[in-house]
XYZ file of C-alpha atoms in Angstrom:
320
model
C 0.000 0.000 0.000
C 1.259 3.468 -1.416
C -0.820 5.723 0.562
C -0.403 6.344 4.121
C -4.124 6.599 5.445
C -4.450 3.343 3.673
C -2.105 1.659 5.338
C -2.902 3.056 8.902
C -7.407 1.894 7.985
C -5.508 -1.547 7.123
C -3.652 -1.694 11.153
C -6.769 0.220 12.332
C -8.878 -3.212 10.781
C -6.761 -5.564 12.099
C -7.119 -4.459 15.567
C -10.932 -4.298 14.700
C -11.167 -7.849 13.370
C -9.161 -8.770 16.842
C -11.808 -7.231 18.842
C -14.347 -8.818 16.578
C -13.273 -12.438 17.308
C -12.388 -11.429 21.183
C -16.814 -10.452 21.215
C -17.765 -13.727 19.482
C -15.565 -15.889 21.328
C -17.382 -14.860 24.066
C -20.144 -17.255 22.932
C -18.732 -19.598 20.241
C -15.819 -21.790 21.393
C -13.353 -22.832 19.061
C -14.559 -22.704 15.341
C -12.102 -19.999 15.118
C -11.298 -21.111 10.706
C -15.249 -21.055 10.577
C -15.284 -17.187 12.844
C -12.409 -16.111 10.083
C -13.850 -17.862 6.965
C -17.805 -15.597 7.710
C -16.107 -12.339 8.999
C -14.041 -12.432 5.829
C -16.698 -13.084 3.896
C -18.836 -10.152 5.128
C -15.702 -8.195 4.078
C -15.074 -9.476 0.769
C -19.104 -7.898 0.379
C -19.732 -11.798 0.025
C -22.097 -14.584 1.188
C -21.280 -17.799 3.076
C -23.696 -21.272 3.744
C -22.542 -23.312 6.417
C -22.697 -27.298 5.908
C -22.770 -29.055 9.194
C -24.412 -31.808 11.401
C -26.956 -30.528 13.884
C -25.771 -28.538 17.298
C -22.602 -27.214 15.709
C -24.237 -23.348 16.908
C -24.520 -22.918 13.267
C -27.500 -20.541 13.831
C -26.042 -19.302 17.267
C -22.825 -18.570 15.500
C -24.425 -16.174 12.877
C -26.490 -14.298 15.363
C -23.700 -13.448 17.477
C -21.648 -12.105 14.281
C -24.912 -10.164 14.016
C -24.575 -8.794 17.768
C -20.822 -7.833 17.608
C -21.748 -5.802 14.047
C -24.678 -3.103 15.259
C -26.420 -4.281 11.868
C -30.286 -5.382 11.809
C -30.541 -9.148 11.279
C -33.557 -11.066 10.369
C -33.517 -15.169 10.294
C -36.060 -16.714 7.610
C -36.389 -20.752 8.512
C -36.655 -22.368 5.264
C -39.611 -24.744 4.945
C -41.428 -26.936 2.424
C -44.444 -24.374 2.280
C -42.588 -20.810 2.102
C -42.989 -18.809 -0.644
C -41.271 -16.043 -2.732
C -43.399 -13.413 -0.881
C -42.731 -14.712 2.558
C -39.281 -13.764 1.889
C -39.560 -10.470 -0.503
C -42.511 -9.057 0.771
C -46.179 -8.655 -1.419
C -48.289 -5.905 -2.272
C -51.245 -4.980 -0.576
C -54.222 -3.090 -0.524
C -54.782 0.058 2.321
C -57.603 0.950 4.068
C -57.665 4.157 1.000
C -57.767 1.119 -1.076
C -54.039 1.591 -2.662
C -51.249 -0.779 -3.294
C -48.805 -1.142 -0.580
C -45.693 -2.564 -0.744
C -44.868 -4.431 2.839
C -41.189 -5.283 2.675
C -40.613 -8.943 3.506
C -37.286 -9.825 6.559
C -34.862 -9.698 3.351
C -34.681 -5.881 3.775
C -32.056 -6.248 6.964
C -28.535 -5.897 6.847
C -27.673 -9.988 7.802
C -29.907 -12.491 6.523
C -30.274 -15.663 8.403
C -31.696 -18.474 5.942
C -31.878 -21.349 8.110
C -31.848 -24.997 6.729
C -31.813 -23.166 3.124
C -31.815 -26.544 1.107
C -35.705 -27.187 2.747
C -37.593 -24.952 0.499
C -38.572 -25.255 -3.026
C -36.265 -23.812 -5.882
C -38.705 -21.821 -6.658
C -38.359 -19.737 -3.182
C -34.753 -20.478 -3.109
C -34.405 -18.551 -6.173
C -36.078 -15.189 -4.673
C -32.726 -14.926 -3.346
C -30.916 -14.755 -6.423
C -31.532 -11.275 -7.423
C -30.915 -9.659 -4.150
C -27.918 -11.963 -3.332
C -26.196 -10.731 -6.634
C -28.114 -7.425 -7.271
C -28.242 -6.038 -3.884
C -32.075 -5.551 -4.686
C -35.605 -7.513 -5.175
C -38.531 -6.772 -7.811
C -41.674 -7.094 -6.766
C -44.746 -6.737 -9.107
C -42.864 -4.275 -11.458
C -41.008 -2.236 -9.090
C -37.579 -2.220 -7.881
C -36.187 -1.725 -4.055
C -32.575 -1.276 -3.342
C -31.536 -3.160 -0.491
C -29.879 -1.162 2.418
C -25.960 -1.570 2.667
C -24.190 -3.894 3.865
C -25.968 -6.854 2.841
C -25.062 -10.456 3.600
C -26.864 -13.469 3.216
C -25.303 -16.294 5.730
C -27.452 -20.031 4.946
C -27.255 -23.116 6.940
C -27.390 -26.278 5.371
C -27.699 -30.005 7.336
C -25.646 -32.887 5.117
C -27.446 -35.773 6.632
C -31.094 -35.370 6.542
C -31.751 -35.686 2.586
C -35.563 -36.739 2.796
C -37.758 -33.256 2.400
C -34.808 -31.238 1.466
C -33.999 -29.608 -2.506
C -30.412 -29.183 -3.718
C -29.505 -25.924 -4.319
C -29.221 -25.033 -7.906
C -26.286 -24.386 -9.382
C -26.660 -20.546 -9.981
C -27.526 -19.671 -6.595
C -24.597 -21.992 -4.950
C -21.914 -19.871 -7.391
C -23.481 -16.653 -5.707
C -21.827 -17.853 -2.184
C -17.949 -17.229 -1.599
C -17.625 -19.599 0.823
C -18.872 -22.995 1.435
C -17.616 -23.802 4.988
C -17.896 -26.862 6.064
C -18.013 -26.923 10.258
C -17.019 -29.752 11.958
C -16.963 -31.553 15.292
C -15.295 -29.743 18.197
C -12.306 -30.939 19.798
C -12.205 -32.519 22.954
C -11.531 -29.818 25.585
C -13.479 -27.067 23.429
C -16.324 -29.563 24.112
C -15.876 -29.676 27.566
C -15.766 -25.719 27.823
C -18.878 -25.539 25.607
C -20.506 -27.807 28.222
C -19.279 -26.089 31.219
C -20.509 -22.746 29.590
C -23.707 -23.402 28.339
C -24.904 -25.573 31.397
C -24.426 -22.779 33.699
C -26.659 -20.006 34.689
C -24.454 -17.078 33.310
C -24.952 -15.249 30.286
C -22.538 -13.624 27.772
C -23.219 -10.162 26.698
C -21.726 -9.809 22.846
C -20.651 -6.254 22.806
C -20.856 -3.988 19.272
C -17.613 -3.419 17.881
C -18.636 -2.243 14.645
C -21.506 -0.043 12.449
C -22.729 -0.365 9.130
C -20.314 2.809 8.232
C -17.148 0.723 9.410
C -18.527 -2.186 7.691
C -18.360 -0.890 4.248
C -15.297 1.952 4.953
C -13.131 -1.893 5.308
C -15.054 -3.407 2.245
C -13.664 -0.836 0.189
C -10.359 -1.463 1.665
C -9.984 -5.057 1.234
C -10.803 -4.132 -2.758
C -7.648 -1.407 -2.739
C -5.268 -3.521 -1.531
C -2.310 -4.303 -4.185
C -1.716 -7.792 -5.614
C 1.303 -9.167 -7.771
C 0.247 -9.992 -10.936
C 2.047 -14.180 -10.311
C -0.312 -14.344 -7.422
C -3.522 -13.064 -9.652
C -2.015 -15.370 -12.115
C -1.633 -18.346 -9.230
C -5.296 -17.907 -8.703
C -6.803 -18.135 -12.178
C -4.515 -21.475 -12.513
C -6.183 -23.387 -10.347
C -9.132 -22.462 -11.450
C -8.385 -23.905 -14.755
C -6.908 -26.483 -13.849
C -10.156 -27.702 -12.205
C -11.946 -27.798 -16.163
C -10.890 -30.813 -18.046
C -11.142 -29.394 -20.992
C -8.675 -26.780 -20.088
C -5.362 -27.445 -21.557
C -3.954 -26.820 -17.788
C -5.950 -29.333 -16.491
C -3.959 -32.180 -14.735
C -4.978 -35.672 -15.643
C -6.790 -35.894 -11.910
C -9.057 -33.191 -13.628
C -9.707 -35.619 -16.422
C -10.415 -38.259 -14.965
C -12.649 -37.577 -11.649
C -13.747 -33.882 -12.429
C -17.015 -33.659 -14.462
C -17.506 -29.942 -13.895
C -15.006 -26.782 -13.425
C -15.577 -23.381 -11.315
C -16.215 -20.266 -13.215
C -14.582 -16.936 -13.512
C -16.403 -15.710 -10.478
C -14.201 -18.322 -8.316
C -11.048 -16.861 -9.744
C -12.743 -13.137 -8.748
C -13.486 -14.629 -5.260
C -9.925 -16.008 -4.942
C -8.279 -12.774 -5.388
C -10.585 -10.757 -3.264
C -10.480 -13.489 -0.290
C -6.822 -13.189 -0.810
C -6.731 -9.459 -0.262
C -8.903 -10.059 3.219
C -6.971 -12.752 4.438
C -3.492 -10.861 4.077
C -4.950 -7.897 5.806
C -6.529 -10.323 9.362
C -3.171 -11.407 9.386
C -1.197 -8.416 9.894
C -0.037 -7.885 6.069
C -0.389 -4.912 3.507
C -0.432 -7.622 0.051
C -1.532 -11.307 -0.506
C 0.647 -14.119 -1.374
C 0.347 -17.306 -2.842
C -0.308 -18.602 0.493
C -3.513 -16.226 1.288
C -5.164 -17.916 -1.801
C -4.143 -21.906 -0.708
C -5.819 -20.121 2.835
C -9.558 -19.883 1.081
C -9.011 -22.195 -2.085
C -10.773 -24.942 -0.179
C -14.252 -23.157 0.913
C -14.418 -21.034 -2.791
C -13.866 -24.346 -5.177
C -15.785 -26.711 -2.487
C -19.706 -25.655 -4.092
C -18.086 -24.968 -7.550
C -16.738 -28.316 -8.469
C -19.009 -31.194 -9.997
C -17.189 -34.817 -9.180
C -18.214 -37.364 -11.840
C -19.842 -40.483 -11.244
C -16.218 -42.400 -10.822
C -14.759 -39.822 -8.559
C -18.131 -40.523 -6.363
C -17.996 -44.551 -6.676
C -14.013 -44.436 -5.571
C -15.017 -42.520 -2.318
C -13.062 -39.183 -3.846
C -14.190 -36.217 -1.863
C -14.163 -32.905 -2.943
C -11.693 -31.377 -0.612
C -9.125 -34.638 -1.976
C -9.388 -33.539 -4.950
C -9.033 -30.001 -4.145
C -5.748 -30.804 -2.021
C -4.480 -32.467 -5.013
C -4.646 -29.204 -7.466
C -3.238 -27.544 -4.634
Protein backbone atom coordinates (compact mmCIF):
# COMPACT_ATOMS: atom_id res chain seq x y z
CA UNK A 1 0.00 0.00 0.00
CA UNK A 2 1.26 3.47 -1.42
CA UNK A 3 -0.82 5.72 0.56
CA UNK A 4 -0.40 6.34 4.12
CA UNK A 5 -4.12 6.60 5.45
CA UNK A 6 -4.45 3.34 3.67
CA UNK A 7 -2.10 1.66 5.34
CA UNK A 8 -2.90 3.06 8.90
CA UNK A 9 -7.41 1.89 7.99
CA UNK A 10 -5.51 -1.55 7.12
CA UNK A 11 -3.65 -1.69 11.15
CA UNK A 12 -6.77 0.22 12.33
CA UNK A 13 -8.88 -3.21 10.78
CA UNK A 14 -6.76 -5.56 12.10
CA UNK A 15 -7.12 -4.46 15.57
CA UNK A 16 -10.93 -4.30 14.70
CA UNK A 17 -11.17 -7.85 13.37
CA UNK A 18 -9.16 -8.77 16.84
CA UNK A 19 -11.81 -7.23 18.84
CA UNK A 20 -14.35 -8.82 16.58
CA UNK A 21 -13.27 -12.44 17.31
CA UNK A 22 -12.39 -11.43 21.18
CA UNK A 23 -16.81 -10.45 21.21
CA UNK A 24 -17.76 -13.73 19.48
CA UNK A 25 -15.57 -15.89 21.33
CA UNK A 26 -17.38 -14.86 24.07
CA UNK A 27 -20.14 -17.26 22.93
CA UNK A 28 -18.73 -19.60 20.24
CA UNK A 29 -15.82 -21.79 21.39
CA UNK A 30 -13.35 -22.83 19.06
CA UNK A 31 -14.56 -22.70 15.34
CA UNK A 32 -12.10 -20.00 15.12
CA UNK A 33 -11.30 -21.11 10.71
CA UNK A 34 -15.25 -21.05 10.58
CA UNK A 35 -15.28 -17.19 12.84
CA UNK A 36 -12.41 -16.11 10.08
CA UNK A 37 -13.85 -17.86 6.96
CA UNK A 38 -17.81 -15.60 7.71
CA UNK A 39 -16.11 -12.34 9.00
CA UNK A 40 -14.04 -12.43 5.83
CA UNK A 41 -16.70 -13.08 3.90
CA UNK A 42 -18.84 -10.15 5.13
CA UNK A 43 -15.70 -8.19 4.08
CA UNK A 44 -15.07 -9.48 0.77
CA UNK A 45 -19.10 -7.90 0.38
CA UNK A 46 -19.73 -11.80 0.02
CA UNK A 47 -22.10 -14.58 1.19
CA UNK A 48 -21.28 -17.80 3.08
CA UNK A 49 -23.70 -21.27 3.74
CA UNK A 50 -22.54 -23.31 6.42
CA UNK A 51 -22.70 -27.30 5.91
CA UNK A 52 -22.77 -29.06 9.19
CA UNK A 53 -24.41 -31.81 11.40
CA UNK A 54 -26.96 -30.53 13.88
CA UNK A 55 -25.77 -28.54 17.30
CA UNK A 56 -22.60 -27.21 15.71
CA UNK A 57 -24.24 -23.35 16.91
CA UNK A 58 -24.52 -22.92 13.27
CA UNK A 59 -27.50 -20.54 13.83
CA UNK A 60 -26.04 -19.30 17.27
CA UNK A 61 -22.82 -18.57 15.50
CA UNK A 62 -24.42 -16.17 12.88
CA UNK A 63 -26.49 -14.30 15.36
CA UNK A 64 -23.70 -13.45 17.48
CA UNK A 65 -21.65 -12.10 14.28
CA UNK A 66 -24.91 -10.16 14.02
CA UNK A 67 -24.58 -8.79 17.77
CA UNK A 68 -20.82 -7.83 17.61
CA UNK A 69 -21.75 -5.80 14.05
CA UNK A 70 -24.68 -3.10 15.26
CA UNK A 71 -26.42 -4.28 11.87
CA UNK A 72 -30.29 -5.38 11.81
CA UNK A 73 -30.54 -9.15 11.28
CA UNK A 74 -33.56 -11.07 10.37
CA UNK A 75 -33.52 -15.17 10.29
CA UNK A 76 -36.06 -16.71 7.61
CA UNK A 77 -36.39 -20.75 8.51
CA UNK A 78 -36.65 -22.37 5.26
CA UNK A 79 -39.61 -24.74 4.95
CA UNK A 80 -41.43 -26.94 2.42
CA UNK A 81 -44.44 -24.37 2.28
CA UNK A 82 -42.59 -20.81 2.10
CA UNK A 83 -42.99 -18.81 -0.64
CA UNK A 84 -41.27 -16.04 -2.73
CA UNK A 85 -43.40 -13.41 -0.88
CA UNK A 86 -42.73 -14.71 2.56
CA UNK A 87 -39.28 -13.76 1.89
CA UNK A 88 -39.56 -10.47 -0.50
CA UNK A 89 -42.51 -9.06 0.77
CA UNK A 90 -46.18 -8.66 -1.42
CA UNK A 91 -48.29 -5.90 -2.27
CA UNK A 92 -51.24 -4.98 -0.58
CA UNK A 93 -54.22 -3.09 -0.52
CA UNK A 94 -54.78 0.06 2.32
CA UNK A 95 -57.60 0.95 4.07
CA UNK A 96 -57.67 4.16 1.00
CA UNK A 97 -57.77 1.12 -1.08
CA UNK A 98 -54.04 1.59 -2.66
CA UNK A 99 -51.25 -0.78 -3.29
CA UNK A 100 -48.81 -1.14 -0.58
CA UNK A 101 -45.69 -2.56 -0.74
CA UNK A 102 -44.87 -4.43 2.84
CA UNK A 103 -41.19 -5.28 2.67
CA UNK A 104 -40.61 -8.94 3.51
CA UNK A 105 -37.29 -9.82 6.56
CA UNK A 106 -34.86 -9.70 3.35
CA UNK A 107 -34.68 -5.88 3.77
CA UNK A 108 -32.06 -6.25 6.96
CA UNK A 109 -28.54 -5.90 6.85
CA UNK A 110 -27.67 -9.99 7.80
CA UNK A 111 -29.91 -12.49 6.52
CA UNK A 112 -30.27 -15.66 8.40
CA UNK A 113 -31.70 -18.47 5.94
CA UNK A 114 -31.88 -21.35 8.11
CA UNK A 115 -31.85 -25.00 6.73
CA UNK A 116 -31.81 -23.17 3.12
CA UNK A 117 -31.81 -26.54 1.11
CA UNK A 118 -35.70 -27.19 2.75
CA UNK A 119 -37.59 -24.95 0.50
CA UNK A 120 -38.57 -25.25 -3.03
CA UNK A 121 -36.26 -23.81 -5.88
CA UNK A 122 -38.70 -21.82 -6.66
CA UNK A 123 -38.36 -19.74 -3.18
CA UNK A 124 -34.75 -20.48 -3.11
CA UNK A 125 -34.40 -18.55 -6.17
CA UNK A 126 -36.08 -15.19 -4.67
CA UNK A 127 -32.73 -14.93 -3.35
CA UNK A 128 -30.92 -14.75 -6.42
CA UNK A 129 -31.53 -11.28 -7.42
CA UNK A 130 -30.92 -9.66 -4.15
CA UNK A 131 -27.92 -11.96 -3.33
CA UNK A 132 -26.20 -10.73 -6.63
CA UNK A 133 -28.11 -7.43 -7.27
CA UNK A 134 -28.24 -6.04 -3.88
CA UNK A 135 -32.07 -5.55 -4.69
CA UNK A 136 -35.61 -7.51 -5.17
CA UNK A 137 -38.53 -6.77 -7.81
CA UNK A 138 -41.67 -7.09 -6.77
CA UNK A 139 -44.75 -6.74 -9.11
CA UNK A 140 -42.86 -4.27 -11.46
CA UNK A 141 -41.01 -2.24 -9.09
CA UNK A 142 -37.58 -2.22 -7.88
CA UNK A 143 -36.19 -1.73 -4.05
CA UNK A 144 -32.58 -1.28 -3.34
CA UNK A 145 -31.54 -3.16 -0.49
CA UNK A 146 -29.88 -1.16 2.42
CA UNK A 147 -25.96 -1.57 2.67
CA UNK A 148 -24.19 -3.89 3.87
CA UNK A 149 -25.97 -6.85 2.84
CA UNK A 150 -25.06 -10.46 3.60
CA UNK A 151 -26.86 -13.47 3.22
CA UNK A 152 -25.30 -16.29 5.73
CA UNK A 153 -27.45 -20.03 4.95
CA UNK A 154 -27.25 -23.12 6.94
CA UNK A 155 -27.39 -26.28 5.37
CA UNK A 156 -27.70 -30.01 7.34
CA UNK A 157 -25.65 -32.89 5.12
CA UNK A 158 -27.45 -35.77 6.63
CA UNK A 159 -31.09 -35.37 6.54
CA UNK A 160 -31.75 -35.69 2.59
CA UNK A 161 -35.56 -36.74 2.80
CA UNK A 162 -37.76 -33.26 2.40
CA UNK A 163 -34.81 -31.24 1.47
CA UNK A 164 -34.00 -29.61 -2.51
CA UNK A 165 -30.41 -29.18 -3.72
CA UNK A 166 -29.50 -25.92 -4.32
CA UNK A 167 -29.22 -25.03 -7.91
CA UNK A 168 -26.29 -24.39 -9.38
CA UNK A 169 -26.66 -20.55 -9.98
CA UNK A 170 -27.53 -19.67 -6.60
CA UNK A 171 -24.60 -21.99 -4.95
CA UNK A 172 -21.91 -19.87 -7.39
CA UNK A 173 -23.48 -16.65 -5.71
CA UNK A 174 -21.83 -17.85 -2.18
CA UNK A 175 -17.95 -17.23 -1.60
CA UNK A 176 -17.62 -19.60 0.82
CA UNK A 177 -18.87 -23.00 1.44
CA UNK A 178 -17.62 -23.80 4.99
CA UNK A 179 -17.90 -26.86 6.06
CA UNK A 180 -18.01 -26.92 10.26
CA UNK A 181 -17.02 -29.75 11.96
CA UNK A 182 -16.96 -31.55 15.29
CA UNK A 183 -15.29 -29.74 18.20
CA UNK A 184 -12.31 -30.94 19.80
CA UNK A 185 -12.20 -32.52 22.95
CA UNK A 186 -11.53 -29.82 25.59
CA UNK A 187 -13.48 -27.07 23.43
CA UNK A 188 -16.32 -29.56 24.11
CA UNK A 189 -15.88 -29.68 27.57
CA UNK A 190 -15.77 -25.72 27.82
CA UNK A 191 -18.88 -25.54 25.61
CA UNK A 192 -20.51 -27.81 28.22
CA UNK A 193 -19.28 -26.09 31.22
CA UNK A 194 -20.51 -22.75 29.59
CA UNK A 195 -23.71 -23.40 28.34
CA UNK A 196 -24.90 -25.57 31.40
CA UNK A 197 -24.43 -22.78 33.70
CA UNK A 198 -26.66 -20.01 34.69
CA UNK A 199 -24.45 -17.08 33.31
CA UNK A 200 -24.95 -15.25 30.29
CA UNK A 201 -22.54 -13.62 27.77
CA UNK A 202 -23.22 -10.16 26.70
CA UNK A 203 -21.73 -9.81 22.85
CA UNK A 204 -20.65 -6.25 22.81
CA UNK A 205 -20.86 -3.99 19.27
CA UNK A 206 -17.61 -3.42 17.88
CA UNK A 207 -18.64 -2.24 14.65
CA UNK A 208 -21.51 -0.04 12.45
CA UNK A 209 -22.73 -0.37 9.13
CA UNK A 210 -20.31 2.81 8.23
CA UNK A 211 -17.15 0.72 9.41
CA UNK A 212 -18.53 -2.19 7.69
CA UNK A 213 -18.36 -0.89 4.25
CA UNK A 214 -15.30 1.95 4.95
CA UNK A 215 -13.13 -1.89 5.31
CA UNK A 216 -15.05 -3.41 2.24
CA UNK A 217 -13.66 -0.84 0.19
CA UNK A 218 -10.36 -1.46 1.67
CA UNK A 219 -9.98 -5.06 1.23
CA UNK A 220 -10.80 -4.13 -2.76
CA UNK A 221 -7.65 -1.41 -2.74
CA UNK A 222 -5.27 -3.52 -1.53
CA UNK A 223 -2.31 -4.30 -4.18
CA UNK A 224 -1.72 -7.79 -5.61
CA UNK A 225 1.30 -9.17 -7.77
CA UNK A 226 0.25 -9.99 -10.94
CA UNK A 227 2.05 -14.18 -10.31
CA UNK A 228 -0.31 -14.34 -7.42
CA UNK A 229 -3.52 -13.06 -9.65
CA UNK A 230 -2.02 -15.37 -12.11
CA UNK A 231 -1.63 -18.35 -9.23
CA UNK A 232 -5.30 -17.91 -8.70
CA UNK A 233 -6.80 -18.13 -12.18
CA UNK A 234 -4.52 -21.47 -12.51
CA UNK A 235 -6.18 -23.39 -10.35
CA UNK A 236 -9.13 -22.46 -11.45
CA UNK A 237 -8.38 -23.91 -14.75
CA UNK A 238 -6.91 -26.48 -13.85
CA UNK A 239 -10.16 -27.70 -12.20
CA UNK A 240 -11.95 -27.80 -16.16
CA UNK A 241 -10.89 -30.81 -18.05
CA UNK A 242 -11.14 -29.39 -20.99
CA UNK A 243 -8.67 -26.78 -20.09
CA UNK A 244 -5.36 -27.44 -21.56
CA UNK A 245 -3.95 -26.82 -17.79
CA UNK A 246 -5.95 -29.33 -16.49
CA UNK A 247 -3.96 -32.18 -14.74
CA UNK A 248 -4.98 -35.67 -15.64
CA UNK A 249 -6.79 -35.89 -11.91
CA UNK A 250 -9.06 -33.19 -13.63
CA UNK A 251 -9.71 -35.62 -16.42
CA UNK A 252 -10.42 -38.26 -14.97
CA UNK A 253 -12.65 -37.58 -11.65
CA UNK A 254 -13.75 -33.88 -12.43
CA UNK A 255 -17.02 -33.66 -14.46
CA UNK A 256 -17.51 -29.94 -13.89
CA UNK A 257 -15.01 -26.78 -13.42
CA UNK A 258 -15.58 -23.38 -11.32
CA UNK A 259 -16.21 -20.27 -13.21
CA UNK A 260 -14.58 -16.94 -13.51
CA UNK A 261 -16.40 -15.71 -10.48
CA UNK A 262 -14.20 -18.32 -8.32
CA UNK A 263 -11.05 -16.86 -9.74
CA UNK A 264 -12.74 -13.14 -8.75
CA UNK A 265 -13.49 -14.63 -5.26
CA UNK A 266 -9.93 -16.01 -4.94
CA UNK A 267 -8.28 -12.77 -5.39
CA UNK A 268 -10.58 -10.76 -3.26
CA UNK A 269 -10.48 -13.49 -0.29
CA UNK A 270 -6.82 -13.19 -0.81
CA UNK A 271 -6.73 -9.46 -0.26
CA UNK A 272 -8.90 -10.06 3.22
CA UNK A 273 -6.97 -12.75 4.44
CA UNK A 274 -3.49 -10.86 4.08
CA UNK A 275 -4.95 -7.90 5.81
CA UNK A 276 -6.53 -10.32 9.36
CA UNK A 277 -3.17 -11.41 9.39
CA UNK A 278 -1.20 -8.42 9.89
CA UNK A 279 -0.04 -7.88 6.07
CA UNK A 280 -0.39 -4.91 3.51
CA UNK A 281 -0.43 -7.62 0.05
CA UNK A 282 -1.53 -11.31 -0.51
CA UNK A 283 0.65 -14.12 -1.37
CA UNK A 284 0.35 -17.31 -2.84
CA UNK A 285 -0.31 -18.60 0.49
CA UNK A 286 -3.51 -16.23 1.29
CA UNK A 287 -5.16 -17.92 -1.80
CA UNK A 288 -4.14 -21.91 -0.71
CA UNK A 289 -5.82 -20.12 2.84
CA UNK A 290 -9.56 -19.88 1.08
CA UNK A 291 -9.01 -22.20 -2.08
CA UNK A 292 -10.77 -24.94 -0.18
CA UNK A 293 -14.25 -23.16 0.91
CA UNK A 294 -14.42 -21.03 -2.79
CA UNK A 295 -13.87 -24.35 -5.18
CA UNK A 296 -15.78 -26.71 -2.49
CA UNK A 297 -19.71 -25.66 -4.09
CA UNK A 298 -18.09 -24.97 -7.55
CA UNK A 299 -16.74 -28.32 -8.47
CA UNK A 300 -19.01 -31.19 -10.00
CA UNK A 301 -17.19 -34.82 -9.18
CA UNK A 302 -18.21 -37.36 -11.84
CA UNK A 303 -19.84 -40.48 -11.24
CA UNK A 304 -16.22 -42.40 -10.82
CA UNK A 305 -14.76 -39.82 -8.56
CA UNK A 306 -18.13 -40.52 -6.36
CA UNK A 307 -18.00 -44.55 -6.68
CA UNK A 308 -14.01 -44.44 -5.57
CA UNK A 309 -15.02 -42.52 -2.32
CA UNK A 310 -13.06 -39.18 -3.85
CA UNK A 311 -14.19 -36.22 -1.86
CA UNK A 312 -14.16 -32.90 -2.94
CA UNK A 313 -11.69 -31.38 -0.61
CA UNK A 314 -9.12 -34.64 -1.98
CA UNK A 315 -9.39 -33.54 -4.95
CA UNK A 316 -9.03 -30.00 -4.14
CA UNK A 317 -5.75 -30.80 -2.02
CA UNK A 318 -4.48 -32.47 -5.01
CA UNK A 319 -4.65 -29.20 -7.47
CA UNK A 320 -3.24 -27.54 -4.63
Amino acid sequence: MSNPSDVALADKFFEDFKRLKAEISKVIIGQEETVNLLLTSIFCQGHSLLVGVPGLAKTLLIQTISSALDLSFKRIQFTPDLMPSDILGAETIDKDRNFKFIQGPIFANIILADEINRTPPKTQAALLEAMQEYSVTVAGQHFPLERPFFVLATQNPIEQEGTYPLPEAQLDRFLFNITLTYPSFQSEVDIVKNTTSDKSKTVNHVLGAKEVIEYQHLVRKVPIADNVVEYAVDLVHKTRFESDRAPQITKDYIEWGAGPRASQSLVVAAKCNALINGKYSPDIEDVQAVAKPILRHRIVRNFKAEAEGLTIDKLINNLL
